[in-house]
PDB file of C-alpha atoms in Angstrom:
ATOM      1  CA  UNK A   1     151.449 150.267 149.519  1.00 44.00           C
ATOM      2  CA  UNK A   2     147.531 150.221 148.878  1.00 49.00           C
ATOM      3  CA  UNK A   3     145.575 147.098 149.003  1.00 58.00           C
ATOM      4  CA  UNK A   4     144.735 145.448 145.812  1.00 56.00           C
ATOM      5  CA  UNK A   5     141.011 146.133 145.772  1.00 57.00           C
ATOM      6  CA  UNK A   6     138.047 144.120 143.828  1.00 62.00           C
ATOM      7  CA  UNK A   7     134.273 143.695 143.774  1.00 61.00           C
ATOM      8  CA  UNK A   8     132.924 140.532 143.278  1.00 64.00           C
ATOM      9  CA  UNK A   9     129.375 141.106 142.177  1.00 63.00           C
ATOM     10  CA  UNK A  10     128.074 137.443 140.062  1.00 61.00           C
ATOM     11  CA  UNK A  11     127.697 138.225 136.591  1.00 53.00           C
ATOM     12  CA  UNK A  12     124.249 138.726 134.910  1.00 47.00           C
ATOM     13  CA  UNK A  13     122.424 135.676 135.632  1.00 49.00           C
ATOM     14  CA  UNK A  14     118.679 134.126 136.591  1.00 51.00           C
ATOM     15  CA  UNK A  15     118.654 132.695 140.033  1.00 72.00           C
ATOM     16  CA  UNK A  16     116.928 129.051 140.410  1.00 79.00           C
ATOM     17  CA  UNK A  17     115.208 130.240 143.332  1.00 83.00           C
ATOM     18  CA  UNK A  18     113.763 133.334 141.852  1.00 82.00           C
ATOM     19  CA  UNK A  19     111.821 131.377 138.831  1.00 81.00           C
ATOM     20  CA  UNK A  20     110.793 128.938 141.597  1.00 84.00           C
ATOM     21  CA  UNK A  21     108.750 131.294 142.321  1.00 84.00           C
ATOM     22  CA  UNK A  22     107.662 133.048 145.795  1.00 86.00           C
ATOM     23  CA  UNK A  23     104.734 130.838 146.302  1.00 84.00           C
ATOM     24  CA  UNK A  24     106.858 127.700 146.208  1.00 84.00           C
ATOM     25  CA  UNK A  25     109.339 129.071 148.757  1.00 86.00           C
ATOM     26  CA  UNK A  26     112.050 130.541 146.256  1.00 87.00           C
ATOM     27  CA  UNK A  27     114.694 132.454 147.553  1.00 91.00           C
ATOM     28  CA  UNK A  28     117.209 134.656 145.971  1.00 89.00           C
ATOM     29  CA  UNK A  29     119.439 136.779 146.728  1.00 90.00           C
ATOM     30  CA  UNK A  30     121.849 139.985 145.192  1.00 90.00           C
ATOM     31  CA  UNK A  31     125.051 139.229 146.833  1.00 92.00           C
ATOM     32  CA  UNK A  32     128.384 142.047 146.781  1.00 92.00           C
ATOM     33  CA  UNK A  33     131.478 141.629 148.070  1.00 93.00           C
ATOM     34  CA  UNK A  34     134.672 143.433 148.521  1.00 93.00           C
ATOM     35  CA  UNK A  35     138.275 141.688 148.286  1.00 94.00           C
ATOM     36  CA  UNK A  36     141.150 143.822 149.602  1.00 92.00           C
ATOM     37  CA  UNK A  37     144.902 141.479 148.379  1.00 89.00           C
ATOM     38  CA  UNK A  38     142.257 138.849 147.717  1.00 90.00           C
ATOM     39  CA  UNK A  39     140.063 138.427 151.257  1.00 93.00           C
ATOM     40  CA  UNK A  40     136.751 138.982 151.571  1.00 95.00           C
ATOM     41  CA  UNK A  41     136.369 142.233 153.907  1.00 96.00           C
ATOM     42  CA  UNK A  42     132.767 143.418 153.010  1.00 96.00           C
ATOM     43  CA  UNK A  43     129.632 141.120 152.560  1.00 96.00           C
ATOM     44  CA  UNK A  44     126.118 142.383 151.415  1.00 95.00           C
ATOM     45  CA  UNK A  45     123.445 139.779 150.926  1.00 95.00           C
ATOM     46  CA  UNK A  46     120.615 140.795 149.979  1.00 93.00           C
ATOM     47  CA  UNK A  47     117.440 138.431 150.407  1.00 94.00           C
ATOM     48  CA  UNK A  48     114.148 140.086 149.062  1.00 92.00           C
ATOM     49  CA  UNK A  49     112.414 136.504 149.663  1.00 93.00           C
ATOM     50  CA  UNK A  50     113.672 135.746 152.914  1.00 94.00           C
ATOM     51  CA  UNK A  51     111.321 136.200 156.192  1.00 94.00           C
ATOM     52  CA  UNK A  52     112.618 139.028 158.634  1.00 92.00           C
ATOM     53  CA  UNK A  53     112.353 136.972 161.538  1.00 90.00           C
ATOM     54  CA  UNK A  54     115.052 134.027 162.275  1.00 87.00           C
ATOM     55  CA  UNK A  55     112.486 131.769 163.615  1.00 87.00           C
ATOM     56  CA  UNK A  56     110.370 132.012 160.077  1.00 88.00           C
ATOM     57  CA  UNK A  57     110.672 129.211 158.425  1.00 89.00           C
ATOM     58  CA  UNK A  58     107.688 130.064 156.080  1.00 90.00           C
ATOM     59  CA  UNK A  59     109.994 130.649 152.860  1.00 91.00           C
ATOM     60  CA  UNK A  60     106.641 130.206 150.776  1.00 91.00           C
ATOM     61  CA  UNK A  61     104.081 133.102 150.441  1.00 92.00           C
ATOM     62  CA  UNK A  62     100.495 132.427 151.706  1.00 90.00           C
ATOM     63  CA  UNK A  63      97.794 132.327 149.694  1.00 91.00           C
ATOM     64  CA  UNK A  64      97.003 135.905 151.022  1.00 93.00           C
ATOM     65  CA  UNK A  65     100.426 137.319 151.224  1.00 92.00           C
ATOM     66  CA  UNK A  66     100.897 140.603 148.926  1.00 92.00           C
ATOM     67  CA  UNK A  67     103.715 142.939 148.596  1.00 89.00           C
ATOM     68  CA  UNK A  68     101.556 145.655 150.464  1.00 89.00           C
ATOM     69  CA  UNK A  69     100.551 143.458 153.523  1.00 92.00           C
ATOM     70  CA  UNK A  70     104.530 141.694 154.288  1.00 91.00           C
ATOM     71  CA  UNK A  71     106.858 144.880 154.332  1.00 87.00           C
ATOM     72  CA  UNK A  72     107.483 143.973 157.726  1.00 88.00           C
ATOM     73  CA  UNK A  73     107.749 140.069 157.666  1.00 91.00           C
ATOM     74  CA  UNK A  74     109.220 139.396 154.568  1.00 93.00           C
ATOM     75  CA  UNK A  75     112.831 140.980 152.942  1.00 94.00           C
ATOM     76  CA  UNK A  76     115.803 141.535 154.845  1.00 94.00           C
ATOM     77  CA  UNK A  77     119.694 142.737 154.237  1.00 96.00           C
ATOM     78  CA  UNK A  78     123.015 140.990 155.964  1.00 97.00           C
ATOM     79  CA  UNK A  79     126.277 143.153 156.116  1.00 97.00           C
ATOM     80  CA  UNK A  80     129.128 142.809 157.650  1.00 97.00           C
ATOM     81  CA  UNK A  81     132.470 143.962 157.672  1.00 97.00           C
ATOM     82  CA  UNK A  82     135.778 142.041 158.792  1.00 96.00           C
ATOM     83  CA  UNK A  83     136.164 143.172 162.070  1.00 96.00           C
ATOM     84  CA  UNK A  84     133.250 144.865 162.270  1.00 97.00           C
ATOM     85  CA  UNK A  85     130.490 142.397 162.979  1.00 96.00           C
ATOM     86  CA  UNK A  86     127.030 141.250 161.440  1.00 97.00           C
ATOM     87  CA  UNK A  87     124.437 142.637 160.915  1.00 97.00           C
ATOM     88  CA  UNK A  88     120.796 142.113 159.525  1.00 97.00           C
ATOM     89  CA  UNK A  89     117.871 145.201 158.809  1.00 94.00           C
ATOM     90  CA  UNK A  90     114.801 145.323 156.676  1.00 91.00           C
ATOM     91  CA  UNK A  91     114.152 146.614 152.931  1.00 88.00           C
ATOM     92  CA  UNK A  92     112.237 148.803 154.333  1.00 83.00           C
ATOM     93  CA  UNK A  93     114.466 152.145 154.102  1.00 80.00           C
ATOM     94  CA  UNK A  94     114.782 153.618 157.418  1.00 79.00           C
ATOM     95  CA  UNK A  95     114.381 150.736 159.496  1.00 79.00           C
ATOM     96  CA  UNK A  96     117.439 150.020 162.479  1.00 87.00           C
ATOM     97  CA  UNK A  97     119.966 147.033 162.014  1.00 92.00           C
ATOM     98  CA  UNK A  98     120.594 144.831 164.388  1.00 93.00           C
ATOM     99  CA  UNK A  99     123.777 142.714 164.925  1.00 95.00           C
ATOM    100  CA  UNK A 100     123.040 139.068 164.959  1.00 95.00           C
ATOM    101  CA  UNK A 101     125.573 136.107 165.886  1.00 93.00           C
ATOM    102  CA  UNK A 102     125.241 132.608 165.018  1.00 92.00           C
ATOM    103  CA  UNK A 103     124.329 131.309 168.612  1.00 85.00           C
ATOM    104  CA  UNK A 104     121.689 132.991 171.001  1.00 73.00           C
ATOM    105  CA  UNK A 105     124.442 133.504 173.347  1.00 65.00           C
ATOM    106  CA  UNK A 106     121.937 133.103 175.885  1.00 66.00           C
ATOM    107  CA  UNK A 107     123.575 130.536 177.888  1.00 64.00           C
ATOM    108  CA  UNK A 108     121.376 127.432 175.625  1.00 71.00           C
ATOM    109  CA  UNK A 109     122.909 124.615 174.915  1.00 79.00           C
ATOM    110  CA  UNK A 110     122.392 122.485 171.684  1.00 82.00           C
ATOM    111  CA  UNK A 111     123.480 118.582 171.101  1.00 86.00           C
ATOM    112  CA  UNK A 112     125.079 118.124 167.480  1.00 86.00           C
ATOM    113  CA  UNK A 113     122.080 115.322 167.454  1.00 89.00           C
ATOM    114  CA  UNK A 114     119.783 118.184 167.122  1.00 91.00           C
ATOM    115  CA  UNK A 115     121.618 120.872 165.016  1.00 92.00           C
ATOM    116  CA  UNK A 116     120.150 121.805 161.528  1.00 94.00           C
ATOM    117  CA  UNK A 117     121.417 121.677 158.287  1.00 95.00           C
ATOM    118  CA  UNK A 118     121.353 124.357 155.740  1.00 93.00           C
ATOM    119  CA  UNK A 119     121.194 122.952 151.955  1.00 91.00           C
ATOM    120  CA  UNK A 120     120.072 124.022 149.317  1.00 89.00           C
ATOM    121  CA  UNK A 121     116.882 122.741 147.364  1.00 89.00           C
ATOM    122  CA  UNK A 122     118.788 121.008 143.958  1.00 86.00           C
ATOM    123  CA  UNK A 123     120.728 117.630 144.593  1.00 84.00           C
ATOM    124  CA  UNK A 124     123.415 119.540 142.964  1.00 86.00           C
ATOM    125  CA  UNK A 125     125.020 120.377 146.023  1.00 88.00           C
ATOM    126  CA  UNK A 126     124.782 117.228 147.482  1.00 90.00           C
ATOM    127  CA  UNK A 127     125.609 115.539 144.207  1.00 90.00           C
ATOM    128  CA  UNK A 128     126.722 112.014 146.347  1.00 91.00           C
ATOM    129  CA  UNK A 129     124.554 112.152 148.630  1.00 92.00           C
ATOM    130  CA  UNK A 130     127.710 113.008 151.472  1.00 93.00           C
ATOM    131  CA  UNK A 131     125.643 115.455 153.039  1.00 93.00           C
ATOM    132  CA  UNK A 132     122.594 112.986 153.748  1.00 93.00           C
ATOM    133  CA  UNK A 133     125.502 110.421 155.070  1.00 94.00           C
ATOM    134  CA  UNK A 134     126.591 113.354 157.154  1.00 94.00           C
ATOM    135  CA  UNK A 135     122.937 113.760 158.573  1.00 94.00           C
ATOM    136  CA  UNK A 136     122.954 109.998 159.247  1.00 95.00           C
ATOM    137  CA  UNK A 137     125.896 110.078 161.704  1.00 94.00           C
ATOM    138  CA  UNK A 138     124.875 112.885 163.928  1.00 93.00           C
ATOM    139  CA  UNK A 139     121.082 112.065 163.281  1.00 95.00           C
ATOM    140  CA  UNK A 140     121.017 108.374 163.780  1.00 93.00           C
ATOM    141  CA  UNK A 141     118.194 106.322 161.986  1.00 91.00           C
ATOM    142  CA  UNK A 142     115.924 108.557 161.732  1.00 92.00           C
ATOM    143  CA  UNK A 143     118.261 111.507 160.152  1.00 95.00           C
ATOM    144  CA  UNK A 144     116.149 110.933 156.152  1.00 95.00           C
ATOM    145  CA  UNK A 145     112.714 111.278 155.515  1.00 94.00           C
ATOM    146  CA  UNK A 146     111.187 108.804 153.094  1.00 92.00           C
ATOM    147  CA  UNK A 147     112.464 110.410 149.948  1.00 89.00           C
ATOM    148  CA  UNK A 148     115.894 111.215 151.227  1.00 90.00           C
ATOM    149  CA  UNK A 149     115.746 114.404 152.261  1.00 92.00           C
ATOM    150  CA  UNK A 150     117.470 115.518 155.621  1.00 94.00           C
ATOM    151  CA  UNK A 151     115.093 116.251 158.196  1.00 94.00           C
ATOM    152  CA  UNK A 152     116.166 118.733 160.201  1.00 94.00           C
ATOM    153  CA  UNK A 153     117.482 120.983 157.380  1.00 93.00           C
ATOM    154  CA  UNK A 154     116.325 123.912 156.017  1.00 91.00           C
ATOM    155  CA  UNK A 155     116.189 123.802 152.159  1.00 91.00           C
ATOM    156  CA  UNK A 156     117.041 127.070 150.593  1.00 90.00           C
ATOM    157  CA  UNK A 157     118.359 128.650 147.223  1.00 89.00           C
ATOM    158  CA  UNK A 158     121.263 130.904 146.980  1.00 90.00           C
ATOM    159  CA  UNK A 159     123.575 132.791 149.396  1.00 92.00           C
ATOM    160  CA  UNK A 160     120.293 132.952 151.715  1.00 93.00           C
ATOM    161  CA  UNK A 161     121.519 129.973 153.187  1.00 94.00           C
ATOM    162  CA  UNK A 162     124.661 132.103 154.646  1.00 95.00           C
ATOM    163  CA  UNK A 163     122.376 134.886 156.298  1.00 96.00           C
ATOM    164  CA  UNK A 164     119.824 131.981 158.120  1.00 95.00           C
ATOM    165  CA  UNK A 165     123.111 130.417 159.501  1.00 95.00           C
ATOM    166  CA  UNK A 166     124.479 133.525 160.957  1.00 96.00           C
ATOM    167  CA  UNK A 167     121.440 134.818 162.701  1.00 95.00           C
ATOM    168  CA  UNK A 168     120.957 131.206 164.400  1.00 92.00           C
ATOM    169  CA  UNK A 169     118.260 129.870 162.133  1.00 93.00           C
ATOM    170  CA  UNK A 170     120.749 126.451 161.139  1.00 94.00           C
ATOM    171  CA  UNK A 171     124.128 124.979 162.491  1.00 94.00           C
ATOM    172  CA  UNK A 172     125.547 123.452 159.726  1.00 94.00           C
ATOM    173  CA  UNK A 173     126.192 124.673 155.643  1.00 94.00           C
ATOM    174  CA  UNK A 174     127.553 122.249 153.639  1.00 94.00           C
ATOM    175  CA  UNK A 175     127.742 121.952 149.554  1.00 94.00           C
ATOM    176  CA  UNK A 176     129.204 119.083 147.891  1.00 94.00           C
ATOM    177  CA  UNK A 177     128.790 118.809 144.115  1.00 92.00           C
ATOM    178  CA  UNK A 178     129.769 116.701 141.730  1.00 92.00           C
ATOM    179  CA  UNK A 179     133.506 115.353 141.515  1.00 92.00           C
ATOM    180  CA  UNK A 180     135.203 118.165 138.420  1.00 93.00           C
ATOM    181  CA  UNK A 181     133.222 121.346 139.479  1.00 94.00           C
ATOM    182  CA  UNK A 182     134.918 123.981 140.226  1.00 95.00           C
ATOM    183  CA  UNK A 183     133.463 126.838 142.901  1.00 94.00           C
ATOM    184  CA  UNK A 184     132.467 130.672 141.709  1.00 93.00           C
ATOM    185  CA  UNK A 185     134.135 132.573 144.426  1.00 93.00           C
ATOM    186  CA  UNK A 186     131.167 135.036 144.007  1.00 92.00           C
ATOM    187  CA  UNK A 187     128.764 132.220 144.915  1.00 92.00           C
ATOM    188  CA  UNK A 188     130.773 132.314 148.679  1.00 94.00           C
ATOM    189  CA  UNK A 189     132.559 135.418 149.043  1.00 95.00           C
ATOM    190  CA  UNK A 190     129.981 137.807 150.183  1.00 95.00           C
ATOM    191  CA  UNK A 191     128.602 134.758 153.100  1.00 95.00           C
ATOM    192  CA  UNK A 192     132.406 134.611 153.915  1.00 96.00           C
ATOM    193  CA  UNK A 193     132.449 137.568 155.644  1.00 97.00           C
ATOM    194  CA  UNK A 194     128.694 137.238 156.671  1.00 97.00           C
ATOM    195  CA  UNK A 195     129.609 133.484 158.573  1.00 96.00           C
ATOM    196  CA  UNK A 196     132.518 135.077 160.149  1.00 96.00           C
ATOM    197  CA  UNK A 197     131.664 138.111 161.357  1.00 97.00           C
ATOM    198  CA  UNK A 198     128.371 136.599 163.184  1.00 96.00           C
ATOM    199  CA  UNK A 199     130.694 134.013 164.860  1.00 94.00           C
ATOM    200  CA  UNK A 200     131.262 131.323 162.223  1.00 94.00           C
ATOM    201  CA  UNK A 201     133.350 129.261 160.179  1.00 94.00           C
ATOM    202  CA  UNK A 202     133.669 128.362 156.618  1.00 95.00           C
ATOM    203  CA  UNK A 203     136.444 126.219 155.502  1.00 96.00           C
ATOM    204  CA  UNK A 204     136.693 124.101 152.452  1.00 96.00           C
ATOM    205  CA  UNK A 205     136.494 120.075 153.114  1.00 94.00           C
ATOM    206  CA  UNK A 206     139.885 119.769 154.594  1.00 93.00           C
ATOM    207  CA  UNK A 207     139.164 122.427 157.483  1.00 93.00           C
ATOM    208  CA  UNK A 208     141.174 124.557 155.768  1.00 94.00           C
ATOM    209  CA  UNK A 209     140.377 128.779 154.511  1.00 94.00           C
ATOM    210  CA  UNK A 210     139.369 129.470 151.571  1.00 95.00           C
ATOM    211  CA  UNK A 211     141.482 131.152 148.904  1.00 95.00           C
ATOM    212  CA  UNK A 212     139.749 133.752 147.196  1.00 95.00           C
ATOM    213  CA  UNK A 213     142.715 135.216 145.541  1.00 93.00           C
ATOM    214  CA  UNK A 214     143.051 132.525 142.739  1.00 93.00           C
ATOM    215  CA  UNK A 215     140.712 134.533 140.154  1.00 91.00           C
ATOM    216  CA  UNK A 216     137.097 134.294 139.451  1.00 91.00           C
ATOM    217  CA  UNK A 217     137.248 130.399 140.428  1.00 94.00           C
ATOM    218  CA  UNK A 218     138.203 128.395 143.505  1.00 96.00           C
ATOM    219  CA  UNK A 219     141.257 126.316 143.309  1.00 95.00           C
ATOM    220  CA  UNK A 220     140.531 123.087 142.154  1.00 95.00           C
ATOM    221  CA  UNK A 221     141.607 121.490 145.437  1.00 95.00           C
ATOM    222  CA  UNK A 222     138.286 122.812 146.383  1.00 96.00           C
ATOM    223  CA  UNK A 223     135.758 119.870 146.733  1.00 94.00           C
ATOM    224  CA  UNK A 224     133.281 121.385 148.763  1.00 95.00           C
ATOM    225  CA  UNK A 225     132.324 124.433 150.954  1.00 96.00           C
ATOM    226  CA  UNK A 226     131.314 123.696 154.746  1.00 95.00           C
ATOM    227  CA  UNK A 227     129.905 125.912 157.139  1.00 94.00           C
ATOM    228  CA  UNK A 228     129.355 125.979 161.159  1.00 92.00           C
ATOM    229  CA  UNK A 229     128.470 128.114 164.039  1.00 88.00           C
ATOM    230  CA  UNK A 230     131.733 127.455 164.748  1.00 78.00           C
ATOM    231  CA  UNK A 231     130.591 125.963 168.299  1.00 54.00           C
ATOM    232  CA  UNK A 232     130.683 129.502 169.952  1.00 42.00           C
TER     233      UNK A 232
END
């Protein structure tokens, strides 16, 4: 029999990152996904906002950044496809992909005392504060800047977050919100097969795979979405 087939495109909606604004570092991004019997098996994020290079950490425009002088620095696509790999290319049409994986695999080695976090910029997904506690453990005393913030993390809007962790640019994802809420599985489904496919892992708080099946909402056993280079 065919697969049961579905897009999960968000609906119509404004992105927090996009009215931050580009010159305060907002990112955004037009995620699609396609679920074959409920799994994830296509992921396109797209990340107009993002820099092209995984080392680029400027997510804020410079005061002498335009649209006409960052077509090759700024803006870039992630697909993948289950069993098909990752990969990321440029907006600008023509341009090659290239297949990215969420470890150099250039024979580096990195202590969990210096891996990154990837959060995003609203305490709402850290609504406890678990993923600061988190930082604390593998970070030791020095894990928190002043105001709380983790500081080796890179703070991000959106799906974004997915693509910088599969081309190497973090270690760990991790939102927590607030006890009751109740996951979008078009805020995760696209980055599910964009984690994976670059070497990944997302599981939900338990360690356990996410069901994506359930309808346009997690199940409520859900309390939080984690994400790793899976140690590869």
């Amino acid at each position: 029999s065919l697969p049961l087939i579905s897009l999960s495109p968000p609906p119509l909606s404004l992105s927090r990152g996009f009215l931050r604004g580009r010159r305060d570092g907002g990112q955004y991004c037009v995620a699609l996904a396609l679920l074959e019997d409920g799994v994830p098996t296509i992921g396109v994020l797209g990340c107009p906002n993002l820099p092209a290079g995984a080392e680029d950490f400027n997510y804020a425009w410079t005061d002498n950044e335009t649209f006409d002088n960052n077509e090759d620095t700024r803006g870039c696509i992630f697909v993948a496809s289950k069993g098909g790999g990752c990969y990321q290319l440029p907006v600008v049409p023509g341009a090659k992909a290239k297949k990215i994986n969420v470890t150099p695999n250039d024979g580096s080695k990195m202590e969990p005392n210096e891996a990154r976090f990837c959060v995003g910029v609203e305490k709402f997904s850290d609504a406890l504060g678990q993923c600061a506690g988190m930082a604390k453990i593998l970070h030791g005393d020095k894990a928190l800047s002043e105001n709380g913030d983790i500081v080796l993390a890179r703070r991000i809007d959106s799906q974004a977050k997915y693509g910088v962790l599969a081309r190497a640019g973090a270690e760990y994802y991790a939102r927590l919100t607030k006890p009751g809420y109740v996951e979008w599985i078009w805020d995760h489904a696209a980055g599910n097969v964009v984690i994976q496919e670059a070497g990944g892992v997302m599981t939900d708080t338990n360690g356990d795979a996410i069901d994506f099946s359930l309808g346009a909402k997690m199940s409520e056993k859900v309390k939080g979405v984690m994400g790793s280079n899976g140690g590869k």
